[in-house]
Coordinates of C-alpha atoms and ligand atoms in Angstrom, one line a residue:
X1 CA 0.0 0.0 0.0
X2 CA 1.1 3.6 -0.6
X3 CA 2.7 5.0 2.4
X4 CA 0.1 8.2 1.9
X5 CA -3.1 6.7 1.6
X6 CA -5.3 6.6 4.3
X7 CA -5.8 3.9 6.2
X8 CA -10.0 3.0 7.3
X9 CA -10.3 3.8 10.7
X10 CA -12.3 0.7 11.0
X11 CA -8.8 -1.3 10.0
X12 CA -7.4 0.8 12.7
X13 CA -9.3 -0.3 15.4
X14 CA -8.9 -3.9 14.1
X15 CA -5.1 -3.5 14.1
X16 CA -5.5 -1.9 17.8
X17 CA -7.8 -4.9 18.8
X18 CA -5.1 -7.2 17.9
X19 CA -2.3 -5.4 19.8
X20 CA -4.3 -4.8 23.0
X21 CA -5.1 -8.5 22.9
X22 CA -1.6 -9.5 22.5
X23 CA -0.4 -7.1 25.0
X24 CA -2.0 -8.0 27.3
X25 CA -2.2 -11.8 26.9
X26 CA 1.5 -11.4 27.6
X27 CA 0.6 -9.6 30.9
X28 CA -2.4 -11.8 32.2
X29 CA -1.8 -15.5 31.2
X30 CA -4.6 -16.4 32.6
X31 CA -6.3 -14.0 29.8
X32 CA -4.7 -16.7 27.2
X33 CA -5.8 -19.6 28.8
X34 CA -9.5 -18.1 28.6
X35 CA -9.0 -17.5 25.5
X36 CA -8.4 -21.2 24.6
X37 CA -11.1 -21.9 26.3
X38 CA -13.9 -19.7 24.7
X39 CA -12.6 -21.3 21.2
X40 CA -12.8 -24.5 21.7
X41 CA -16.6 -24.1 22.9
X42 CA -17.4 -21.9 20.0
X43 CA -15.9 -24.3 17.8
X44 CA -17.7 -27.6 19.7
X45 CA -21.2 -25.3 19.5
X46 CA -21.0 -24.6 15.9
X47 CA -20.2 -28.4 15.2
X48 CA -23.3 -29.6 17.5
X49 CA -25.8 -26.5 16.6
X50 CA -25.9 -26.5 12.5
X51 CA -28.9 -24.3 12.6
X52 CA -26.8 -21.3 15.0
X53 CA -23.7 -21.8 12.7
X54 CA -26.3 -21.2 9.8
X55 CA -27.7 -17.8 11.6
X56 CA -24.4 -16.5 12.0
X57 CA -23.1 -17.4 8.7
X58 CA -26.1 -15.3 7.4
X59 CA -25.8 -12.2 9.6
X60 CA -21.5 -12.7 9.2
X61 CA -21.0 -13.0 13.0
X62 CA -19.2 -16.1 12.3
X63 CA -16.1 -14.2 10.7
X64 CA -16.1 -11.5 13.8
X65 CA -16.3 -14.2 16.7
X66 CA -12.8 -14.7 17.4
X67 CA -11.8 -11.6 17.2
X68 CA -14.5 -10.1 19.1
X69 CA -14.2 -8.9 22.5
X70 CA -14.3 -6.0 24.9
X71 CA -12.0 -3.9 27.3
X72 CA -12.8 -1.3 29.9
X73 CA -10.8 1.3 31.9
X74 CA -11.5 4.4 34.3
X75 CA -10.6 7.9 34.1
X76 CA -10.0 10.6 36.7
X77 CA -10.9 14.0 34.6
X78 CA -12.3 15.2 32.3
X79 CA -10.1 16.2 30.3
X80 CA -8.9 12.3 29.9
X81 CA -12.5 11.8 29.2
X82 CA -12.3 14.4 26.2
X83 CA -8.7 13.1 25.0
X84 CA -9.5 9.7 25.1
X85 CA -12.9 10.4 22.8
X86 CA -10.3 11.9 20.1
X87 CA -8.2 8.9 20.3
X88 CA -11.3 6.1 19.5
X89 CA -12.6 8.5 17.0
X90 CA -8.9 7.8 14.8
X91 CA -10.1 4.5 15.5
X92 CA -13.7 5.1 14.3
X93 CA -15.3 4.6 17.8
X94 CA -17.9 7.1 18.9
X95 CA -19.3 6.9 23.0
X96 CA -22.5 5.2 22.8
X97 CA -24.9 5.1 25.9
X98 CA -24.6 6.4 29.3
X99 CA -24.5 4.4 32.5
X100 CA -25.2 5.4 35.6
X101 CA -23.1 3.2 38.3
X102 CA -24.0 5.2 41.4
X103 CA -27.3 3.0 42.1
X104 CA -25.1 -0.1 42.4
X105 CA -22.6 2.3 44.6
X106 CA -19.5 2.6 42.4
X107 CA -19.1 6.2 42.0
X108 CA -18.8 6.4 38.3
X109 CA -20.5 6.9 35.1
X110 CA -20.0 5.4 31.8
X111 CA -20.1 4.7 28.1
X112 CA -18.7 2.4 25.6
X113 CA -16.9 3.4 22.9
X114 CA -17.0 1.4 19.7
X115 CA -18.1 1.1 15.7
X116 CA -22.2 2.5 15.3
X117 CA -22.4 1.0 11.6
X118 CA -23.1 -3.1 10.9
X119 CA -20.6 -3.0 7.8
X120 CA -17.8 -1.2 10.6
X121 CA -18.7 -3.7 13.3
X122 CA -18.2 -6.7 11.2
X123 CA -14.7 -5.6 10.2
X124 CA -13.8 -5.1 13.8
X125 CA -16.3 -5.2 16.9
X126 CA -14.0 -4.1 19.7
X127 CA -15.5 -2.1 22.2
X128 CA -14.5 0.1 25.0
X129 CA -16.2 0.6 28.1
X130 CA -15.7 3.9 29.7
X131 CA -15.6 5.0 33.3
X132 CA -15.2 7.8 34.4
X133 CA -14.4 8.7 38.2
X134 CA -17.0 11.3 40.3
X135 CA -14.6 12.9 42.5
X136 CA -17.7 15.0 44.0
X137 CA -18.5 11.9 45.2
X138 CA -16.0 11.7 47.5
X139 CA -17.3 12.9 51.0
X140 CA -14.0 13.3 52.2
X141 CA -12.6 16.9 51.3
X142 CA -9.1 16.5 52.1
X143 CA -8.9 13.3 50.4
X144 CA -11.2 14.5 47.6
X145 CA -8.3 17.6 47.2
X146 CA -5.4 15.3 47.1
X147 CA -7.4 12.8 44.4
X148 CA -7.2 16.1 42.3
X149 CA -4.0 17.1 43.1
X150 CA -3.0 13.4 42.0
X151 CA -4.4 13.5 39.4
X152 CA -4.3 16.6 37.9
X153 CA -0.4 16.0 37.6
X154 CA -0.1 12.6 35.7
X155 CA -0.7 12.6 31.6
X156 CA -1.9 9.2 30.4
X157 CA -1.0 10.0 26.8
X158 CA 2.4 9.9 25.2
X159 CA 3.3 12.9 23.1
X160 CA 3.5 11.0 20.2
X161 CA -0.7 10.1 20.3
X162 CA -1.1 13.1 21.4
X163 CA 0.7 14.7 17.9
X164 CA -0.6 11.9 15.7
X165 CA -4.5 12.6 17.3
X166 CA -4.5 16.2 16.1
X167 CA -2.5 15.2 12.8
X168 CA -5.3 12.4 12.0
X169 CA -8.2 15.6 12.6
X170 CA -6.7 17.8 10.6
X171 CA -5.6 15.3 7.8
X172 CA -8.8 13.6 8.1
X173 CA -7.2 10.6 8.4
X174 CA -3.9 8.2 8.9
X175 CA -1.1 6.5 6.2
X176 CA -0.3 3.1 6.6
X177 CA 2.8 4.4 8.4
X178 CA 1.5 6.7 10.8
X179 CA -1.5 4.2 11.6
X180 CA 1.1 2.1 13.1
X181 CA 2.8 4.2 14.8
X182 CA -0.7 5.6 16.3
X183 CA -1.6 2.2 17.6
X184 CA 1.8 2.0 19.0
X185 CA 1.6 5.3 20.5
X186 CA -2.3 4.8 21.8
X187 CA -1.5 1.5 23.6
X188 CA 0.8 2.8 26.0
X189 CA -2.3 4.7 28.0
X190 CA -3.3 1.0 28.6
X191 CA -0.4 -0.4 29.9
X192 CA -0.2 -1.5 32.8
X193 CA 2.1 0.2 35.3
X194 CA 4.1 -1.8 38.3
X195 CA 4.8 1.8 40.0
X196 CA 2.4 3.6 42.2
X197 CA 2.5 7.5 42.0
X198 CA 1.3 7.3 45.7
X199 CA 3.1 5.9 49.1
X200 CA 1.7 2.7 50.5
X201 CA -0.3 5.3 53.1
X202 CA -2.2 7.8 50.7
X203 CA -2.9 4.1 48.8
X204 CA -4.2 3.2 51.6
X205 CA -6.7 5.8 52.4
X206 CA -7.9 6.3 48.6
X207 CA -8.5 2.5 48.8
X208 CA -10.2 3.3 52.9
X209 CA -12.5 5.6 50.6
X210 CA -13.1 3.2 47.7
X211 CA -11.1 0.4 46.1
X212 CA -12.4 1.9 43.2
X213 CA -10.4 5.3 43.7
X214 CA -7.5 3.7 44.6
X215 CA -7.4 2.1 41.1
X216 CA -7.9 5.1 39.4
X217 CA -5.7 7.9 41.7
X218 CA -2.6 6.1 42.3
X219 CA -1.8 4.8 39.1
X220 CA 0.2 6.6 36.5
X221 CA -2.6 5.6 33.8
X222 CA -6.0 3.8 33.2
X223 CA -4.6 0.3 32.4
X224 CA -6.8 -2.0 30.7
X225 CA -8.6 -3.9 33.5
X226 CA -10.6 -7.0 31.3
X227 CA -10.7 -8.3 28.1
X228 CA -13.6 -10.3 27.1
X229 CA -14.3 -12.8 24.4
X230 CA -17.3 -13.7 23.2
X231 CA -18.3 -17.3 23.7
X232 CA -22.0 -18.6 21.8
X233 CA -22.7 -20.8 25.2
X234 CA -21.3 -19.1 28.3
X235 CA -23.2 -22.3 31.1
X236 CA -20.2 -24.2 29.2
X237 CA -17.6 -21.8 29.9
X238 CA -18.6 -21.4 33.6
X239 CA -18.6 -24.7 34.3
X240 CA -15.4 -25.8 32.7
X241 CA -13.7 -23.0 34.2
X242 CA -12.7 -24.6 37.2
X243 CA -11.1 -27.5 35.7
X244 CA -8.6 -24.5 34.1
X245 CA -7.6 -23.8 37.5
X246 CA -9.9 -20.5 37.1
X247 CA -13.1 -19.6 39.6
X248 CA -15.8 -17.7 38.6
X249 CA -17.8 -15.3 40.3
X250 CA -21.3 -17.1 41.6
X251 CA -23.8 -15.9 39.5
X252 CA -23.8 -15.1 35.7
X253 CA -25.0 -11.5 35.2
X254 CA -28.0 -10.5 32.8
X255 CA -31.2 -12.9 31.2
X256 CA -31.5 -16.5 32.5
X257 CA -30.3 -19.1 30.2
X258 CA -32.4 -19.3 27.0
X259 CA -33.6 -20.8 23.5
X260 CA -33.0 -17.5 22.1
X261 CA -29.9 -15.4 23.4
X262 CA -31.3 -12.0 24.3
X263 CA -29.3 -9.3 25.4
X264 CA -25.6 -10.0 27.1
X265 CA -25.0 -12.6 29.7
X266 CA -21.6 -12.4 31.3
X267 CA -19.6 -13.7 34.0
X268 CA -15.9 -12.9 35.2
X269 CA -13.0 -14.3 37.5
X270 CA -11.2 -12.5 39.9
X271 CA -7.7 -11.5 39.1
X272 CA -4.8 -12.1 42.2
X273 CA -3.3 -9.3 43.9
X274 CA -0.1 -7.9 42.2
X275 CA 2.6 -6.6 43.4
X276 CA 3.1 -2.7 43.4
X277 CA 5.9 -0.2 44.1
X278 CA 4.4 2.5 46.2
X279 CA 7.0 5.5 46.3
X280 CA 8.3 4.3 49.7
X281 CA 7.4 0.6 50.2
X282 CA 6.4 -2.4 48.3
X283 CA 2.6 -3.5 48.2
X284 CA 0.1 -5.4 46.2
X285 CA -3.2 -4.4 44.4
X286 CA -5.8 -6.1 42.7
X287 CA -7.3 -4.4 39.6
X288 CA -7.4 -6.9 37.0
X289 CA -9.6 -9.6 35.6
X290 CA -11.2 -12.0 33.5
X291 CA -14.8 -12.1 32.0
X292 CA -16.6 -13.7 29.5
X293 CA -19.3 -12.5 27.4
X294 CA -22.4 -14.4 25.7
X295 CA -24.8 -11.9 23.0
X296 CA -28.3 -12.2 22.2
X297 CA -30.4 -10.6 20.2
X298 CA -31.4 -6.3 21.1
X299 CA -33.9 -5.4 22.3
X300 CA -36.3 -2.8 21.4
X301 CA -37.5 0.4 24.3
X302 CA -40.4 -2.2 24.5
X303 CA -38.9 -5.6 25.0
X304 CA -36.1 -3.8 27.4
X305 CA -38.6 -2.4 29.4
X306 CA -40.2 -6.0 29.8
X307 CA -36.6 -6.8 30.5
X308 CA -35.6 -4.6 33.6
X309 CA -39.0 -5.4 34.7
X310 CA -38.5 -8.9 35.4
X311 CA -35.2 -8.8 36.5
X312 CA -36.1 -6.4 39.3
X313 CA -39.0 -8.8 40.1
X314 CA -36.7 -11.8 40.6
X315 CA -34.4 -9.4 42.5
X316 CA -36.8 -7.8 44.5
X317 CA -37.7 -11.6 45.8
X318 CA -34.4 -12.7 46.2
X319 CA -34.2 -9.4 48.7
X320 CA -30.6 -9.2 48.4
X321 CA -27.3 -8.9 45.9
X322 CA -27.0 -12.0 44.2
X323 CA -23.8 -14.2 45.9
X324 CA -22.5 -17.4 46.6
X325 CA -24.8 -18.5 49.3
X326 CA -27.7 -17.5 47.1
X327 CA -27.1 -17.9 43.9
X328 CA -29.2 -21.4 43.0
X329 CA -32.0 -19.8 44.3
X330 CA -31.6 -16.4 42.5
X331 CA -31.4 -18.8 38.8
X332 CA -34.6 -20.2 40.2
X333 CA -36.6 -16.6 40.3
X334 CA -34.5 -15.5 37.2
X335 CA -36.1 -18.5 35.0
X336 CA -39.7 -18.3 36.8
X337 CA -39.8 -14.7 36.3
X338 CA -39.0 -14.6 32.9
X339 CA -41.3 -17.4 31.7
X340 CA -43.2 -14.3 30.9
X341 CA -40.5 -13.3 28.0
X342 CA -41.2 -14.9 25.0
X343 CA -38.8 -17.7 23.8
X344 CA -39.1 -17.4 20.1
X345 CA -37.9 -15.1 17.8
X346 CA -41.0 -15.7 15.6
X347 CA -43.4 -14.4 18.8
X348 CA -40.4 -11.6 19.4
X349 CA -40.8 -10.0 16.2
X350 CA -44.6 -10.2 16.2
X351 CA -44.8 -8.3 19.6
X352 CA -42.0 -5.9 18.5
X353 CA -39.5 -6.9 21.9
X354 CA -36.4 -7.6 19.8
X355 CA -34.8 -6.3 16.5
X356 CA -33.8 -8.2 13.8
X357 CA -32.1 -8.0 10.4
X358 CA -33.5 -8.8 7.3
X359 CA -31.7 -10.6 3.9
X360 CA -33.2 -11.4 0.6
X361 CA -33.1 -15.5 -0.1
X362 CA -32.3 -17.1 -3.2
X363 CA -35.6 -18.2 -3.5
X364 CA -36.7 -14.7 -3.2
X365 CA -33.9 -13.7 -5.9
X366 CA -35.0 -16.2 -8.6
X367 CA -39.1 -14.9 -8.1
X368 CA -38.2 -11.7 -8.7
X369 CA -40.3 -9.4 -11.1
X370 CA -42.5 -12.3 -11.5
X371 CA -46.2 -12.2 -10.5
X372 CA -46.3 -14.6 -7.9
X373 CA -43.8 -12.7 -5.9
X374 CA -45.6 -11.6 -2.7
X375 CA -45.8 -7.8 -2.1
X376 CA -45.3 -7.1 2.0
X377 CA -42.7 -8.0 4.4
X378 CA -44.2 -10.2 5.8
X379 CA -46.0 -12.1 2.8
X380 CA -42.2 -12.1 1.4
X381 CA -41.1 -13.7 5.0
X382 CA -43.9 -16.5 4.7
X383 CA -42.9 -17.6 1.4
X384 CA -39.2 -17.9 2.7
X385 CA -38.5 -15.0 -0.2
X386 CA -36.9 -13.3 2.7
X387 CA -34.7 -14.5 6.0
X388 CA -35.2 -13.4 9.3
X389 CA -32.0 -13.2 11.6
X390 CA -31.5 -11.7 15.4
X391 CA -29.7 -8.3 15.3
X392 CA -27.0 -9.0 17.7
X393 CA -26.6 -6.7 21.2
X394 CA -24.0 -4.4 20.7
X395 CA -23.8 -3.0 23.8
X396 CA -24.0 -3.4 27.8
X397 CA -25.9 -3.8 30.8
X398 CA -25.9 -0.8 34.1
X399 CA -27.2 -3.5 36.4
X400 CA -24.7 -6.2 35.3
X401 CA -21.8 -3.7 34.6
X402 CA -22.8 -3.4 38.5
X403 CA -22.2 -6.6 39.5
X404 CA -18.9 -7.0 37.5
X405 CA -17.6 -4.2 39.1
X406 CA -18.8 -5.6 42.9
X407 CA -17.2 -9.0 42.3
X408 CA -14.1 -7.8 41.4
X409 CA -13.4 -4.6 43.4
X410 CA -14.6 -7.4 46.6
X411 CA -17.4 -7.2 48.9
X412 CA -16.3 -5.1 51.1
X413 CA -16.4 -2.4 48.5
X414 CA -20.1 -1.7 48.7
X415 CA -21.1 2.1 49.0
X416 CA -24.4 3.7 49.1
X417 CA -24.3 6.5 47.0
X418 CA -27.9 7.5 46.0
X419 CA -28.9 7.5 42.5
X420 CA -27.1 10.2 40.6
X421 CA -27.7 10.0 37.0
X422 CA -25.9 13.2 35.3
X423 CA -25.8 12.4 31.4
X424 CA -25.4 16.5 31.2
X425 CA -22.4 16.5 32.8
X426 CA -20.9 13.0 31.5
X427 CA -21.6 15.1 27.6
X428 CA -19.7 18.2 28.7
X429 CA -17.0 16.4 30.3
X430 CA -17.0 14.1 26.6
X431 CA -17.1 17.3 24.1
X432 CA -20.0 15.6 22.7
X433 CA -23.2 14.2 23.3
X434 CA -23.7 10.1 23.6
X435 CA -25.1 7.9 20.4
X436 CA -28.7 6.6 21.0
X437 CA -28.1 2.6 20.8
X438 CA -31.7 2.4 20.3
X439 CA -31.7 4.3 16.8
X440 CA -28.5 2.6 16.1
X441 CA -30.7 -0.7 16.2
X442 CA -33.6 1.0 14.4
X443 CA -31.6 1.8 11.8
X444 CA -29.4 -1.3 11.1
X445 CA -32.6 -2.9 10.9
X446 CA -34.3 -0.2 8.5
X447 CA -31.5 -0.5 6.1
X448 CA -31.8 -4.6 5.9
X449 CA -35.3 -4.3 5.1
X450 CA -34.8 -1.2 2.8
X451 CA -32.0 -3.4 0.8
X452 CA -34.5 -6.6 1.0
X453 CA -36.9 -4.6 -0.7
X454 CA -34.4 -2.9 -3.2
X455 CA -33.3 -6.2 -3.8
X456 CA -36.9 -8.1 -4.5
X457 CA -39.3 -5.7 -5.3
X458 CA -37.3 -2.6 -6.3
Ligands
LIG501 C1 -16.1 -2.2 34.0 C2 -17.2 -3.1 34.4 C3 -18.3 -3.3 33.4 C4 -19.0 -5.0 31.7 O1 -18.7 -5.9 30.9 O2 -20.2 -4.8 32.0 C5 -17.9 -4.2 32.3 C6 -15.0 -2.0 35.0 O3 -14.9 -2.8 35.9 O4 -14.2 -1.1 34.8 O5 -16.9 -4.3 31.8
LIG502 NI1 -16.6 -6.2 30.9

C-alpha cells in the first residue's frame, strides 16, 4: 500500500484490537488460557448447533467471533475523558450510551466506545467501556483535594498520540505508516504500570475511601482492566472454568439461560493481587480480571422495558445482591420470572420486543419481477422470499456492569451513594453528546429491510 493513503479507521481499530489482545495476553496469562477456552466451545457449539452456525453465517457473525471482545478502563478527569474520545474517534469509535453506576454504589458513570455502523462492526467489533471517576462523590474533602491534586499531575498520553491525534483531525485521516505508529503510541495509556505514583499510606486511604479510587488515583494511567471474548454458550464456559484452574464469580449476570440469546449474559474471575511499588514501600493491588461475554439478540425500548421489569421482580424476591450462598435460588426466580418473556424469535418479532435483520433468499432472488412474488414484508417472509436473523446486542448492561464491578473490586467495596444519574455533565466532560443505541438498532434494521426490498421488489 502507498505510504500516503489513508488507512480505514475501521482497520485501525482492528489492528489496535489485535495489539491490545496481544499485550495484554503477555501480561495476564490467565487472559490466554480463557481464550483457549472460549474457542474450543465456539468451535464444539457450531459443530453440534448446524442451525446457530447457519444464523451467524447469514448475519456474518461467524467471521467477527474470534476476534470479538471488549475492554474497559477508568478515568480521573475530564479532560482524559475528552482526550480519550479523540483517540477512539482515529479508531472510528464514537461513545455510545450512558451508565449510571452510582445506584449499584460505584461512583462512576460510563459509556462504551465502539463502531455505530453493521458493515464497521463486522470488520472489527472491539469495544470500549468507559468509566469515568466522580470525584464530587468523595465525602471526604481533604482526600477529595489530594485525588485532584494526583491526578491533575499525571498525563496518560504519550506525546507521540497526542501529535498523531490532532494530525489524523486535521488530515482527516492516517497513512499506513503513521496508523502504526498511532496504535503503538495509543497502547501505551493502557499499559499497565508496576509503580504507584502514591506511598503505601495515601494508597491506603484512597482504597479506605473506595477500592475503586484507589485504582484510578494512584496509578500513572487507566490500564486495561478486562478483556472479554465472546463465547455462543457461556453455562459451558462457567462450568469448565474450574477445571482450568480459574473460579468464577457465583452468578452469571443478565437474562437466565435461554432458546434465544437475548441481550448480554456475562460472568468474570477475579484477578490475584499484584505486586506494586508505592513510592516508599512495596505493596500489592488487585485491579485486574477476567470475564466472559455471551450476546443475544437487542432489544427494542419495549422488550427492554419488559426486560428490567423482570429482572427487578426476581431481585426484588431474592431481597438481596445476588452471591455465593444465594445464587441457585436467584437462577430459580431469574427462569420463573421470565417465563413471561417470550422464547421465540418468531413471537419476538410479532410483539416488537427484539430487532432483527432482514436478507433477501435465493428463492426470493429467482421470483423476482414475477407475479407470484408476494408484495409485504411479511408475505415475502412466509414464502421464505426473505430471512429473518436476530440483530446481535452491541452493547452493555448498568445492572450487570454493577455486579462486575462488585465482584471484582470485593465485597467489602459496597457504598451507598444515591442515584445520581448526570448524562449532562458525563456530555460536557465528553465534548459531545452520547449515540442513541436504540436508533443505532432502528436503523441497522431499516436499512436490511430497505436493501431486501431494493433487492426483490425494487
Ligand atoms: C467495568 C465493568 C463493566 C461490563 O462488561 O459490564 C464491564 C470495569 O470494571 O471497569 O466491563
Ligand atoms: Ni466487561
Amino acid at each position: 500500500m502507498h505510504a500516503t493513503a489513508p488507512v480505514s479507521p475501521d482497520e485501525i481499530r482492528k489492528g489496535f484490537s489485535r495489539a491490545m489482545s496481544d499485550m495484554y495476553r503477555e501480561e495476564v496469562p490467565l487472559y490466554g488460557a480463557l481464550m483457549e477456552l472460549v474457542a474450543e466451545t465456539n468451535t464444539r457449539v457450531l459443530d453440534t448447533q448446524p442451525l446457530l452456525a447457519q444464523q451467524l453465517q447469514r448475519t456474518g457473525e461467524i467471521r467477527r467471533l474470534d476476534m470479538e471482545r471488549h475492554g474497559a478502563i477508568r478515568l480521573g478527569t475530564a479532560a482524559e475523558l475528552a482526550t480519550i474520545c479523540r483517540l477512539f474517534a482515529v479508531m472510528g469509535m464514537q461513545p455510545v450510551g450512558y451508565y449510571d453506576l452510582t445506584p449499584a454504589g460505584v461512583p462512576v458513570h460510563s459509556t462504551a466506545f465502539r463502531a455505530v455502523h453493521e458493515q464497521a462492526l463486522q470488520t472489527s467489533p472491539f469495544r470500549v467501556f468507559t468509566s469515568l471517576l466522580r470525584l464530587e462523590l468523595i465525602e471526604n474533602l481533604e482526600l477529595r483535594a489530594f485525588a485532584e491534586t494526583a491526578l491533575a499531575k499525571r498525563s496518560i498520553f504519550t506525546p507521540g498520540a497526542l501529535a498523531l491525534i490532532e494530525q489524523a483531525e486535521k488530515d482527516g485521516g492516517l497513512n499506513a505508516v503513521d496508523a502504526d505508529e498511532f496504535v503503538r503510541q495509543a497502547l501505551e495509556t493502557f499499559r499497565w504500570h508496576p509503580s504507584a505514583t502514591v506511598t503505601g499510606a495515601q494508597y491506603r486511604k484512597l482504597s479506605d475511601q473506595h477500592r475503586l479510587i484507589a485504582d484510578v488515583v494512584a496509578f500513572k494511567g487507566p490500564h486495561i482492566n478486562h478483556l472479554t471474548p465472546r463465547t455462543l454458550d457461556i453455562d459451558q464456559v462457567q462450568a469448565a472454568m474450574p477445571g482450568k484452574g480459574i473460579t468464577p464469580k457465583a452468578v452469571i449476570e443478565g437474562p437466565p439461560r435461554r432458546h434465544c440469546p437475548i441481550l448480554l449474559r456475562q460472568t468474570s474471575f477475579k484477578a490475584l493481587d499484584e505486586a506494586i511499588a508505592f513510592t516508599d514501600a512495596q505493596g500489592s493491588h488487585s485491579a485486574r480480571f477476567g470475564e466472559i461475554e455471551q450476546r443475544g439478540v437487542a432489544l427494542t425500548p419495549k422488550g427492554r422495558a419488559l426486560y428490567d421489569r423482570l429482572l427487578n421482580a426476581a431481585r426484588d424476591e431474592l431481597g438481596a445482591f445476588p452471591n455465593e450462598g444465594n445464587a441457585a435460588r436467584y437462577t430459580q426466580l431469574m427462569e420463573h420470572h421470565f417465563q413471561a418473556f417470550p422464547d421465540n424469535h418468531a413471537q419476538m418479532r410479532e410483539q416488537g420486543l427484539a430487532y432483527y435483520r432482514y436478507f433477501a433468499t435465493e428463492r426470493g432472488l429467482a421470483a423476482r419481477g414475477s407475479a407470484a412474488q408476494p408484495r409485504t414484508l411479511d408475505a415475502l417472509i412466509a414464502a421464505g422470499h426473505i430471512d429473518v436473523e436476530p440483530l446481535v446486542y452491541e452493547d452493555f448492561l448498568p445492572v450487570s456492569a454493577a455486579g462486575i464491578f462488585q465482584s471484582n473490586l470485593g465485597d467489602a467495596a459496597q457504598s451507598h451513594y444515591t442515584a445520581n444519574a448526570n448524562r449532562a455533565e458525563f456530555e460536557q466532560a465528553l465534548g459531545r453528546r452520547t449515540v442513541d443505541e436504540l436508533k443505532l438498532y432502528g436503523q441497522t434494521q431499516q436499512r436490511s429491510i430497505d436493501e431486501c426490498i431494493q433487492a426483490l421488489l425494487g
